[in-house]
Short mmCIF file of C-alpha atoms in Angstrom, two decimals:
data_model
loop_
_atom_site.label_atom_id
_atom_site.label_comp_id
_atom_site.label_asym_id
_atom_site.label_seq_id
_atom_site.Cartn_x
_atom_site.Cartn_y
_atom_site.Cartn_z
CA MET A 1393 113.77 149.47 97.16
CA THR A 1394 114.03 145.81 98.17
CA HIS A 1395 110.72 144.96 96.48
CA VAL A 1396 111.84 146.55 93.19
CA THR A 1397 115.12 144.63 93.30
CA GLU A 1398 113.64 141.15 93.97
CA HIS A 1399 110.68 141.29 91.58
CA PRO A 1400 112.67 140.93 88.31
CA LEU A 1401 114.67 138.10 89.84
CA VAL A 1402 111.53 136.19 90.76
CA GLN A 1403 110.05 136.65 87.33
CA GLY A 1404 113.29 135.59 85.69
CA GLY A 1405 113.49 132.50 87.92
CA ARG A 1406 110.01 131.38 86.98
CA SER A 1407 110.70 131.84 83.30
CA ALA A 1408 113.88 129.82 83.59
CA ALA A 1409 111.98 127.10 85.46
CA LEU A 1410 109.36 126.92 82.70
CA ALA A 1411 112.09 126.72 80.04
CA THR A 1412 113.78 123.94 82.00
CA ALA A 1413 110.49 122.06 82.24
CA CYS A 1414 109.99 122.37 78.49
CA VAL A 1415 113.47 120.97 77.89
CA ARG A 1416 112.71 118.12 80.29
CA GLY A 1417 109.67 117.21 78.23
CA GLY A 1418 111.66 117.17 75.02
CA VAL A 1419 114.38 115.02 76.58
CA ALA A 1420 111.76 112.54 77.83
CA ALA A 1421 110.40 112.19 74.29
CA GLY A 1422 113.87 111.70 72.90
CA LEU A 1423 114.71 109.02 75.46
CA GLY A 1424 111.61 106.99 74.66
CA LEU A 1425 112.17 107.27 70.95
CA GLY A 1426 115.82 106.33 71.35
CA VAL A 1427 115.08 103.17 73.34
CA LEU A 1428 112.63 101.90 70.73
CA ALA A 1429 115.00 102.84 67.92
CA VAL A 1430 117.79 100.77 69.50
CA LEU A 1431 115.51 97.74 69.79
CA VAL A 1432 114.28 98.02 66.21
CA ILE A 1433 117.76 98.50 64.78
CA ALA A 1434 119.05 95.54 66.80
CA ALA A 1435 116.27 93.37 65.37
CA TRP A 1436 117.06 94.65 61.87
CA ILE A 1437 120.75 93.88 62.23
CA SER A 1438 120.12 90.37 63.58
CA SER A 1439 117.61 89.55 60.85
CA PRO A 1440 119.11 87.29 58.14
CA TYR A 1441 116.80 88.68 55.46
CA PRO A 1442 116.36 92.43 56.03
CA ASP A 1443 113.98 93.87 53.45
CA SER A 1444 114.85 97.52 54.07
CA GLY A 1445 117.81 99.67 55.03
CA PRO A 1446 118.51 101.58 58.26
CA VAL A 1447 116.21 104.39 57.14
CA GLY A 1448 113.30 102.00 56.96
CA ALA A 1449 114.19 100.69 60.44
CA LEU A 1450 114.10 104.22 61.82
CA HIS A 1451 110.69 104.79 60.22
CA VAL A 1452 109.43 101.61 61.87
CA ALA A 1453 110.78 102.80 65.23
CA ALA A 1454 109.00 106.13 64.81
CA GLY A 1455 105.76 104.34 63.97
CA ILE A 1456 106.00 102.03 66.98
CA TRP A 1457 106.72 105.04 69.23
CA LEU A 1458 103.59 106.78 67.98
CA LEU A 1459 101.59 103.57 68.36
CA ALA A 1460 102.64 103.46 72.02
CA HIS A 1461 100.82 106.79 72.48
CA GLY A 1462 97.55 105.46 71.05
CA VAL A 1463 98.07 106.75 67.51
CA ASP A 1464 96.72 104.51 64.74
CA LEU A 1465 99.12 103.60 61.95
CA VAL A 1466 98.49 102.81 58.30
CA ARG A 1467 100.29 99.89 56.66
CA THR A 1468 101.07 100.62 53.05
CA ASP A 1469 103.04 97.47 52.14
CA THR A 1470 100.14 95.03 52.09
CA LEU A 1471 99.68 92.09 49.72
CA SER A 1472 96.65 93.68 48.13
CA GLY A 1473 98.34 97.05 47.74
CA LEU A 1474 95.55 98.82 49.65
CA PRO A 1475 96.45 100.61 52.87
CA ALA A 1476 95.30 98.81 56.00
CA PRO A 1477 94.92 100.40 59.45
CA LEU A 1478 96.73 99.14 62.55
CA GLY A 1479 95.13 100.35 65.77
CA ILE A 1480 95.80 97.79 68.53
CA VAL A 1481 98.19 99.42 70.99
CA PRO A 1482 100.64 97.16 72.89
CA LEU A 1483 99.86 98.45 76.36
CA LEU A 1484 103.22 97.46 77.80
CA LEU A 1485 104.88 99.91 75.40
CA VAL A 1486 102.65 102.67 76.77
CA ALA A 1487 104.38 102.31 80.15
CA LEU A 1488 107.67 103.65 78.75
CA PRO A 1489 106.54 107.09 77.49
CA VAL A 1490 104.09 107.51 80.36
CA TRP A 1491 106.80 106.86 82.92
CA LEU A 1492 109.22 109.23 81.22
CA VAL A 1493 106.70 112.08 81.10
CA HIS A 1494 105.63 111.35 84.67
CA ARG A 1495 109.21 111.56 85.91
CA ALA A 1496 109.92 114.75 83.99
CA ALA A 1497 106.89 116.52 85.49
CA ARG A 1498 107.65 115.22 88.97
CA ASP A 1499 111.27 116.38 88.85
CA THR A 1500 110.19 119.80 87.62
CA LEU A 1501 108.51 120.54 90.97
CA ASP A 1502 111.35 119.03 92.98
CA PRO A 1503 112.86 121.86 95.07
CA GLY A 1504 116.36 120.42 94.74
CA GLY A 1505 119.01 119.79 97.33
CA ASN A 1506 119.20 123.31 98.81
CA GLY A 1507 115.48 124.05 98.42
CA VAL A 1508 116.05 127.44 96.73
CA ARG A 1509 115.71 126.43 93.10
CA PRO A 1510 112.80 128.30 91.47
CA ARG A 1511 109.81 126.15 90.60
CA PRO A 1512 106.87 126.83 88.31
CA SER A 1513 103.28 126.49 89.38
CA PRO A 1514 101.63 123.04 89.04
CA GLY A 1515 99.67 124.14 85.97
CA GLY A 1516 102.75 125.71 84.45
CA ALA A 1517 104.74 122.53 85.02
CA VAL A 1518 102.13 120.41 83.25
CA SER A 1519 101.91 122.82 80.31
CA ALA A 1520 105.66 123.22 79.92
CA VAL A 1521 106.52 119.51 80.12
CA ALA A 1522 103.67 118.51 77.82
CA GLY A 1523 104.53 121.32 75.39
CA GLY A 1524 108.16 120.25 75.09
CA TYR A 1525 107.16 116.63 74.61
CA LEU A 1526 104.54 117.44 71.97
CA LEU A 1527 107.01 119.49 69.96
CA VAL A 1528 109.17 116.40 69.50
CA ALA A 1529 106.07 114.27 68.85
CA ALA A 1530 104.92 116.62 66.07
CA ALA A 1531 108.30 116.26 64.37
CA VAL A 1532 108.04 112.45 64.62
CA VAL A 1533 104.54 112.51 63.08
CA VAL A 1534 105.85 114.50 60.14
CA TYR A 1535 108.81 112.15 59.76
CA SER A 1536 106.60 109.04 59.80
CA GLU A 1537 104.54 110.26 56.85
CA SER A 1538 107.33 109.33 54.47
CA GLY A 1539 107.80 105.79 55.82
CA PRO A 1540 105.99 102.46 55.58
CA LEU A 1541 103.92 103.15 58.74
CA PRO A 1542 102.55 106.69 58.51
CA ALA A 1543 100.47 107.99 61.41
CA ASP A 1544 96.75 108.66 61.22
CA LEU A 1545 96.45 112.40 61.74
CA VAL A 1546 93.06 112.25 63.44
CA THR A 1547 94.14 109.89 66.20
CA ALA A 1548 97.50 111.67 66.43
CA GLY A 1549 95.73 114.92 67.21
CA LEU A 1550 93.39 113.26 69.71
CA TRP A 1551 95.23 110.59 71.70
CA LEU A 1552 98.77 111.95 71.65
CA PRO A 1553 98.03 115.18 73.61
CA ALA A 1554 95.66 113.32 75.95
CA VAL A 1555 98.24 110.69 76.93
CA VAL A 1556 101.06 113.20 77.38
CA THR A 1557 98.99 115.69 79.38
CA GLY A 1558 97.57 112.95 81.60
CA ALA A 1559 101.02 111.55 82.37
CA ALA A 1560 102.36 115.04 83.14
CA GLY A 1561 99.43 115.73 85.41
CA ALA A 1562 100.06 112.45 87.25
CA GLY A 1563 103.69 113.46 87.77
CA VAL A 1564 102.71 116.84 89.25
CA TRP A 1565 100.16 115.10 91.48
CA THR A 1566 102.91 112.79 92.74
CA ALA A 1567 105.22 115.73 93.41
CA LEU A 1568 102.50 117.41 95.49
CA GLY A 1569 102.14 114.35 97.72
CA ARG A 1570 99.26 112.60 95.90
CA PRO A 1571 96.51 114.68 97.50
CA PHE A 1572 92.92 113.52 97.25
CA PRO A 1573 89.87 115.77 97.03
CA GLY A 1574 88.82 117.51 100.20
CA GLN A 1575 85.46 115.77 100.32
CA ARG A 1576 85.55 112.40 102.02
CA GLN A 1577 83.07 110.89 99.60
CA ALA A 1578 85.09 111.83 96.51
CA ALA A 1579 88.34 110.51 97.98
CA ALA A 1580 86.71 107.23 99.01
CA ALA A 1581 85.13 106.82 95.57
CA LEU A 1582 88.49 107.31 93.84
CA ARG A 1583 90.23 104.80 96.09
CA ALA A 1584 87.49 102.23 95.60
CA ALA A 1585 87.49 102.75 91.82
CA GLY A 1586 91.25 102.19 91.71
CA LEU A 1587 91.04 99.02 93.77
CA GLY A 1588 88.14 97.73 91.70
CA THR A 1589 90.01 98.36 88.44
CA LEU A 1590 93.15 96.61 89.68
CA THR A 1591 91.12 93.63 90.89
CA LEU A 1592 89.29 93.40 87.58
CA LEU A 1593 92.50 93.51 85.55
CA GLY A 1594 94.22 91.00 87.83
CA GLY A 1595 91.31 88.59 87.53
CA GLY A 1596 91.25 89.03 83.76
CA ALA A 1597 94.97 88.24 83.59
CA VAL A 1598 94.46 85.07 85.64
CA ALA A 1599 91.56 83.93 83.45
CA ALA A 1600 93.54 84.56 80.25
CA ALA A 1601 96.63 82.81 81.62
CA VAL A 1602 94.59 79.74 82.58
CA SER A 1603 93.05 79.58 79.11
CA LEU A 1604 96.46 79.99 77.47
CA ALA A 1605 97.91 77.19 79.58
CA TRP A 1606 94.92 75.01 78.64
CA HIS A 1607 95.72 75.57 74.94
CA ALA A 1608 99.50 75.50 75.34
CA GLY A 1609 100.02 73.08 72.46
CA ARG A 1610 98.21 75.27 69.97
CA ALA A 1611 100.07 78.37 71.21
CA GLN A 1612 103.46 76.67 70.77
CA ALA A 1613 102.62 75.58 67.23
CA SER A 1614 101.61 79.13 66.34
CA PHE A 1615 104.81 80.53 67.84
CA GLU A 1616 107.05 78.16 65.92
CA GLY A 1617 105.19 78.77 62.68
CA LEU A 1618 105.68 82.54 62.70
CA ALA A 1619 109.48 82.53 62.65
CA GLY A 1620 112.10 79.85 62.20
CA GLU A 1621 115.27 81.79 63.12
CA TRP A 1622 116.18 82.81 66.66
CA SER A 1623 116.11 86.51 65.78
CA GLY A 1624 112.56 86.28 64.49
CA ARG A 1625 111.47 84.27 67.51
CA VAL A 1626 112.96 86.86 69.86
CA THR A 1627 111.02 89.54 68.03
CA VAL A 1628 107.79 87.57 68.29
CA LEU A 1629 108.45 86.94 71.99
CA LEU A 1630 108.95 90.66 72.63
CA LEU A 1631 105.68 91.39 70.85
CA VAL A 1632 103.92 88.76 72.98
CA LEU A 1633 105.26 90.37 76.15
CA ALA A 1634 104.14 93.81 74.99
CA LEU A 1635 100.62 92.49 74.42
CA LEU A 1636 100.22 90.78 77.80
CA PRO A 1637 98.35 93.75 79.36
CA ASN A 1638 95.99 93.67 76.38
CA MET A 1639 95.34 90.04 77.17
CA ALA A 1640 94.38 90.99 80.74
CA VAL A 1641 91.90 93.60 79.49
CA TRP A 1642 90.40 91.09 77.08
CA GLY A 1643 89.98 88.57 79.89
CA ALA A 1644 88.29 91.19 82.07
CA ALA A 1645 85.92 92.15 79.24
CA TYR A 1646 85.11 88.48 78.70
CA GLY A 1647 84.22 88.00 82.36
CA LEU A 1648 82.13 91.17 82.45
CA GLY A 1649 79.74 89.69 79.91
CA PRO A 1650 80.03 91.73 76.68
CA GLY A 1651 83.14 89.82 75.64
CA PHE A 1652 85.13 90.90 72.58
CA THR A 1653 84.85 90.82 68.84
CA LEU A 1654 86.99 88.60 66.61
CA GLY A 1655 86.36 90.43 63.39
CA THR A 1656 83.12 91.71 62.01
CA GLY A 1657 80.30 89.28 62.71
CA ALA A 1658 82.08 87.22 65.39
CA LEU A 1659 81.65 87.65 69.14
CA ALA A 1660 83.12 85.69 72.06
CA THR A 1661 81.18 85.80 75.35
CA PRO A 1662 80.83 83.40 78.32
CA LEU A 1663 77.64 82.14 76.68
CA GLY A 1664 79.60 80.91 73.67
CA LEU A 1665 81.42 81.90 70.50
CA ALA A 1666 79.04 83.15 67.83
CA GLY A 1667 79.88 83.82 64.20
CA ASP A 1668 82.89 83.01 62.06
CA PRO A 1669 85.99 84.48 63.71
CA ALA A 1670 88.79 85.87 61.56
CA VAL A 1671 91.77 85.04 63.78
CA PRO A 1672 95.30 85.52 62.45
CA PRO A 1673 97.97 83.07 63.64
CA PHE A 1674 99.43 84.43 66.87
CA PRO A 1675 100.38 82.68 70.15
CA LEU A 1676 98.15 84.75 72.43
CA LEU A 1677 95.10 84.20 70.22
CA ALA A 1678 95.39 80.48 70.87
CA ALA A 1679 93.73 81.14 74.25
CA LEU A 1680 90.41 82.02 72.57
CA PRO A 1681 87.47 79.77 73.49
CA ALA A 1682 86.37 77.09 71.11
CA GLU A 1683 83.33 77.50 68.94
CA GLY A 1684 79.98 76.52 70.35
CA ARG A 1685 78.02 77.14 73.50
CA GLY A 1686 79.78 78.01 76.72
CA THR A 1687 80.09 75.62 79.65
CA TRP A 1688 80.45 76.13 83.39
CA VAL A 1689 84.17 76.75 82.84
CA HIS A 1690 83.36 79.81 80.73
CA TRP A 1691 80.66 80.96 83.12
CA ALA A 1692 83.12 80.81 86.01
CA THR A 1693 84.85 83.89 84.62
CA ALA A 1694 81.95 85.90 86.06
CA ALA A 1695 83.76 85.55 89.40
CA VAL A 1696 86.23 88.17 88.18
CA PRO A 1697 83.81 91.15 88.05
CA LEU A 1698 82.02 89.77 91.11
CA ALA A 1699 85.23 89.89 93.15
CA ALA A 1700 86.04 93.36 91.82
CA ALA A 1701 82.60 94.66 92.81
CA VAL A 1702 82.88 93.12 96.29
CA VAL A 1703 86.31 94.70 96.85
CA GLN A 1704 85.01 98.03 95.58
CA GLY A 1705 81.91 97.94 97.78
CA GLY A 1706 83.88 96.81 100.82
CA CYS A 1707 86.30 99.72 100.45
CA VAL A 1708 83.45 102.23 100.37
CA GLY A 1709 81.58 100.48 103.19
CA ARG A 1710 84.55 100.62 105.56
CA ALA A 1711 84.98 104.32 104.90
CA ALA A 1712 81.24 105.05 105.28
CA ARG A 1713 80.67 103.68 108.79
CA SER A 1714 79.89 107.13 110.18
CA TRP A 1715 78.08 108.46 107.10
CA ALA A 1716 74.42 108.59 106.28
CA VAL A 1717 72.92 105.90 104.06
CA ARG A 1718 72.42 108.35 101.21
CA ASP A 1719 76.08 109.45 101.23
CA ALA A 1720 77.29 105.85 101.31
CA ALA A 1721 75.05 104.89 98.38
CA LEU A 1722 76.13 107.88 96.28
CA THR A 1723 79.79 107.15 96.98
CA ALA A 1724 79.35 103.52 95.89
CA LEU A 1725 77.70 104.65 92.66
CA GLY A 1726 80.50 107.16 92.08
CA ALA A 1727 83.09 104.42 92.52
CA ALA A 1728 81.20 102.25 90.02
CA TRP A 1729 81.21 105.04 87.46
CA GLY A 1730 84.91 105.75 88.03
CA CYS A 1731 85.80 102.11 87.53
CA GLY A 1732 83.61 102.00 84.43
CA VAL A 1733 85.37 104.99 82.88
CA ALA A 1734 88.79 103.43 83.52
CA VAL A 1735 87.75 100.10 81.99
CA ALA A 1736 86.23 101.85 78.97
CA VAL A 1737 89.49 103.71 78.29
CA LEU A 1738 91.56 100.55 78.66
CA ALA A 1739 89.19 98.55 76.47
CA GLY A 1740 89.36 101.20 73.77
CA ALA A 1741 93.17 101.12 73.83
CA ALA A 1742 93.41 97.31 73.97
CA GLY A 1743 91.25 96.83 70.89
CA GLY A 1744 91.10 98.28 67.44
CA PRO A 1745 91.50 97.37 63.80
CA LEU A 1746 94.09 94.90 62.58
CA GLY A 1747 93.41 95.51 58.95
CA SER A 1748 90.60 96.18 56.55
CA GLY A 1749 87.50 94.14 55.85
CA ARG A 1750 86.70 91.58 58.51
CA LEU A 1751 89.68 92.61 60.65
CA SER A 1752 88.46 96.18 61.00
CA ALA A 1753 86.93 95.39 64.42
CA PHE A 1754 89.00 93.40 66.85
CA GLY A 1755 88.93 93.28 70.64
CA PRO A 1756 86.48 94.53 73.29
CA VAL A 1757 84.02 97.33 72.55
CA TRP A 1758 84.83 100.17 74.91
CA TRP A 1759 81.34 101.42 75.69
CA GLN A 1760 79.97 97.93 76.29
CA ALA A 1761 82.79 97.05 78.68
CA GLY A 1762 82.37 100.34 80.55
CA ALA A 1763 78.59 99.98 80.85
CA ALA A 1764 78.93 96.40 82.14
CA THR A 1765 81.42 97.55 84.76
CA VAL A 1766 79.02 100.22 86.01
CA LEU A 1767 76.19 97.67 86.21
CA TRP A 1768 78.30 95.24 88.23
CA GLY A 1769 79.31 98.01 90.59
CA ALA A 1770 75.72 99.21 91.05
CA CYS A 1771 74.10 95.78 91.42
CA VAL A 1772 76.77 94.14 93.58
CA GLY A 1773 78.96 96.90 94.95
CA LEU A 1774 76.10 99.00 96.32
CA PRO A 1775 74.54 96.21 98.47
CA VAL A 1776 78.01 95.23 99.69
CA THR A 1777 78.67 98.84 100.68
CA LEU A 1778 75.47 99.07 102.69
CA GLY A 1779 76.06 95.69 104.31
CA VAL A 1780 79.64 96.48 105.34
CA ARG A 1781 78.50 99.85 106.66
CA ALA A 1782 75.75 98.26 108.75
CA TRP A 1783 78.14 95.60 110.07
CA GLY A 1784 80.68 98.24 111.05
CA ARG A 1785 78.08 100.26 112.95
CA ARG A 1786 77.00 97.37 115.15
CA VAL A 1787 78.02 97.35 118.84
CA PRO A 1788 79.50 94.06 120.09
CA ARG A 1789 78.00 92.53 123.21
CA SER A 1790 81.25 92.96 125.08
CA ARG A 1791 81.10 96.73 124.50
CA ARG A 1792 77.45 97.28 125.27
CA PRO A 1793 76.84 99.40 128.41
CA ARG A 1794 75.71 97.33 131.39
CA PRO A 1795 73.67 98.65 134.36
CA ALA A 1796 75.80 99.37 137.40
CA PRO A 1797 75.19 96.94 140.30
CA VAL A 1798 73.32 98.40 143.28
CA PRO A 1799 75.24 97.98 146.60
CA ALA A 1800 73.51 95.83 149.19
CA ALA A 1801 73.75 98.47 151.91
CA ALA A 1802 72.28 101.13 149.66
CA SER A 1803 69.48 98.84 148.58
CA GLY A 1804 68.77 98.03 152.21
CA ALA A 1805 68.73 101.68 153.12
CA ALA A 1806 66.42 102.48 150.22
CA ALA A 1807 64.11 99.69 151.24
CA GLY A 1808 64.13 100.92 154.83
CA ALA A 1809 63.40 104.47 153.70
CA VAL A 1810 60.00 103.52 152.38
CA LEU A 1811 58.92 101.34 155.29
CA PRO A 1812 56.61 103.24 157.67
CA ALA A 1813 57.01 103.00 161.42
CA ALA A 1814 54.92 100.19 162.89
CA ALA A 1815 52.44 101.02 165.65
CA PRO A 1816 53.40 99.72 169.05
CA SER A 1817 51.42 96.75 170.25
CA GLY A 1818 51.29 97.93 173.83
CA GLY A 1819 49.45 101.20 173.39
CA ALA A 1820 50.90 104.67 173.21
CA GLY A 1821 54.00 103.83 175.22
CA SER A 1822 57.15 102.34 173.81
CA GLY A 1823 58.11 98.84 174.63
CA PRO A 1824 60.43 96.14 173.53
CA GLU A 1825 58.07 94.98 170.82
CA ALA A 1826 57.78 98.43 169.23
CA ALA A 1827 59.19 98.69 165.68
CA PRO A 1828 61.96 101.29 165.39
CA ASP A 1829 61.51 104.38 163.27
CA ARG A 1830 63.97 104.21 160.34
CA ARG A 1831 65.39 107.27 158.59
CA THR A 1832 66.83 107.54 155.11
CA ALA A 1833 70.56 107.84 154.56
CA ALA A 1834 69.98 111.04 152.60
CA GLU A 1835 68.07 112.73 155.44
CA PRO A 1836 70.27 115.30 157.23
CA LYS A 1837 71.11 114.52 160.79
CA ALA A 1838 69.36 116.67 163.38
CA PRO A 1839 71.63 118.79 165.58
CA ALA A 1840 72.43 117.28 168.93
CA ALA A 1841 70.46 118.56 171.90
CA PRO A 1842 72.36 120.43 174.61
CA GLN A 1843 73.85 118.22 177.24
CA THR A 1844 73.12 118.41 180.95
CA ASP A 1845 75.52 117.98 183.79
CA THR A 1846 74.74 114.30 183.91
CA GLY A 1847 75.72 113.88 180.30
CA GLU A 1848 72.17 113.35 179.05
CA ALA A 1849 70.37 115.31 176.39
CA ALA A 1850 67.96 117.91 177.63
CA GLY A 1851 64.39 116.75 177.57
CA SER A 1852 65.31 113.13 177.18
CA THR A 1853 65.43 110.15 179.40
CA PRO A 1854 68.39 107.90 179.93
CA TYR A 1855 68.99 105.29 177.33
CA SER A 1856 66.90 102.26 177.72
CA GLU A 1857 65.38 99.63 175.59
CA GLY A 1858 62.26 101.72 175.25
CA ASN A 1859 63.77 104.89 173.79
CA ALA A 1860 66.82 103.47 172.10
CA ARG A 1861 67.26 104.86 168.57
CA THR A 1862 68.28 102.64 165.76
CA ASP A 1863 71.14 102.84 163.33
CA PRO A 1864 70.17 105.04 160.27
CA VAL A 1865 71.99 102.74 157.82
CA GLY A 1866 70.36 99.47 158.74
CA ASP A 1867 71.31 98.75 162.41
CA ARG A 1868 74.84 97.88 161.46
CA PHE A 1869 76.20 98.77 164.89
CA GLY A 1870 73.32 97.32 166.98
CA GLY A 1871 73.66 97.12 170.71
CA PRO A 1872 71.84 99.06 173.37
CA PHE A 1873 73.34 102.40 172.37
CA GLY A 1874 71.14 103.00 169.34
CA ASP A 1875 72.30 105.89 167.11
CA PRO A 1876 76.07 105.61 166.39
CA TYR A 1877 76.29 109.35 165.67
CA ALA A 1878 75.21 110.30 169.23
CA ASP A 1879 77.36 110.37 172.35
CA PRO A 1880 77.23 106.85 173.81
CA PHE A 1881 79.04 107.68 177.08
CA GLY A 1882 77.92 111.24 177.85
CA ASP A 1883 81.38 112.74 177.18
CA PRO A 1884 81.05 116.49 176.39
CA GLY A 1885 84.29 116.40 174.30
CA TYR A 1886 83.08 113.63 172.02
CA GLU A 1887 83.16 114.36 168.26
CA PRO A 1888 81.95 111.80 165.67
CA TYR A 1889 84.48 110.77 162.99
CA ASP A 1890 84.87 108.01 160.55
CA TYR A 1891 88.57 107.36 160.77
CA LEU A 1892 91.08 106.68 163.52
CA PRO A 1893 93.88 109.15 164.24
CA ALA A 1894 97.47 108.18 163.70
CA ALA A 1895 98.28 108.49 167.41
CA TRP A 1896 96.45 109.47 170.55
CA GLU A 1897 97.36 112.88 171.88
CA PRO A 1898 96.90 113.77 175.52
CA SER A 1899 94.19 116.26 176.27
CA PRO A 1900 95.28 119.64 177.62
CA PRO A 1901 95.24 120.02 181.42
CA PRO A 1902 92.16 121.63 182.92
CA PRO A 1903 92.49 125.28 183.80
CA ALA A 1904 93.49 126.12 187.32
CA THR A 1905 90.73 127.17 189.66
CA ASP A 1906 90.94 129.40 192.66
#
């Protein structure tokens, strides 16, 4: 009866949890769209020469929101009247929708304060949150078709679900405690790939920042020429900030070797700038290298992928100290491939078309950047992994096992155990010159012979220099008494011992005799 009563409640709780997750996804989409709409409307209000009404500003906000998900837009208000594509995604804008979806999926699996709130399964949470988000996104795509920046339906159907589902999956993974795969090799490869990607992007950002500071005068002139009013300059500054992560990816691709394209027929690599670049006036593009062959300054950017490969290989090598060589090598190659996939995705998002004609190809080529990353990881990261592994397996001299010292007494006894008894010089009898017969310390002691009334052993003669027995452990006691384990004074109550008693006790009185 209890099972029949609780089953509908459990099913109803899970359904309510899925509905709540779907609502969370829709709210996350609305929040991201609302933030961008506020910024666009504020820029429209502050502009002294607005060329459209509030409806046009809302259409622009919808287009920018879709662009932040990797969706290409189409500009219809061009000077030539022909539609021109716009596919470069400001990567800083991607952080807003990704964080919102991530938080919605993470909170869906949160048990709550009392821990009794029903929760969906991890797969159900991802599906529900992504489904609610994509419902709002589909409505925004339809709305953008009537504005000046309509969405490209092909990229909308490809990148929009991928970004939303990936962010929801990351949120569920965070809610579960960020577990790694059960296999040690897979977990180590993922960690190394993440560290290598972060190092590569950080180095690319440093290289781009140094180049921008070197051409600061040209960047300032470009910034002042785009807008004269403060509102326009604020808008250009916000766009520059949104494109800073793109600049880091471009710098990383430049250091990797393939470089990036500056329009069709123009390529910038550390070896030099080839072709005729079609560069529009923009402050960040002032950091591009000058035309001609590259110098040692441009070649120095190769230190960026070199450092990333070393960090990646060192991470795998430290984790592979107890692994076989084959497992360590395969893990290093897996980390190289993981880093290459991440760089290829980022390069594809950081580049794209800026228009038609010569501007149809702009930025790094995704497959070239990914392939170069894999080559750097295989050629540099793999040897570093094996070297770090071998260094970690070495045994320091201070920890090497040393042979135990042999005690002097034991060595003397061992030496005496192998020395044969010397023949007496005076014939068959024993004399003072006769060599004593030594016994080993391991040899068991012979039982004592019965004592006679005189205190002497039966069948023996009184102690003398001729029949004195020697000490079995190297004559430590010496003297005329010979064997320290025998009775030296002929006392029948004598018992050998190797320690002194705490106090002497009187012996019992002798029995009375008649």
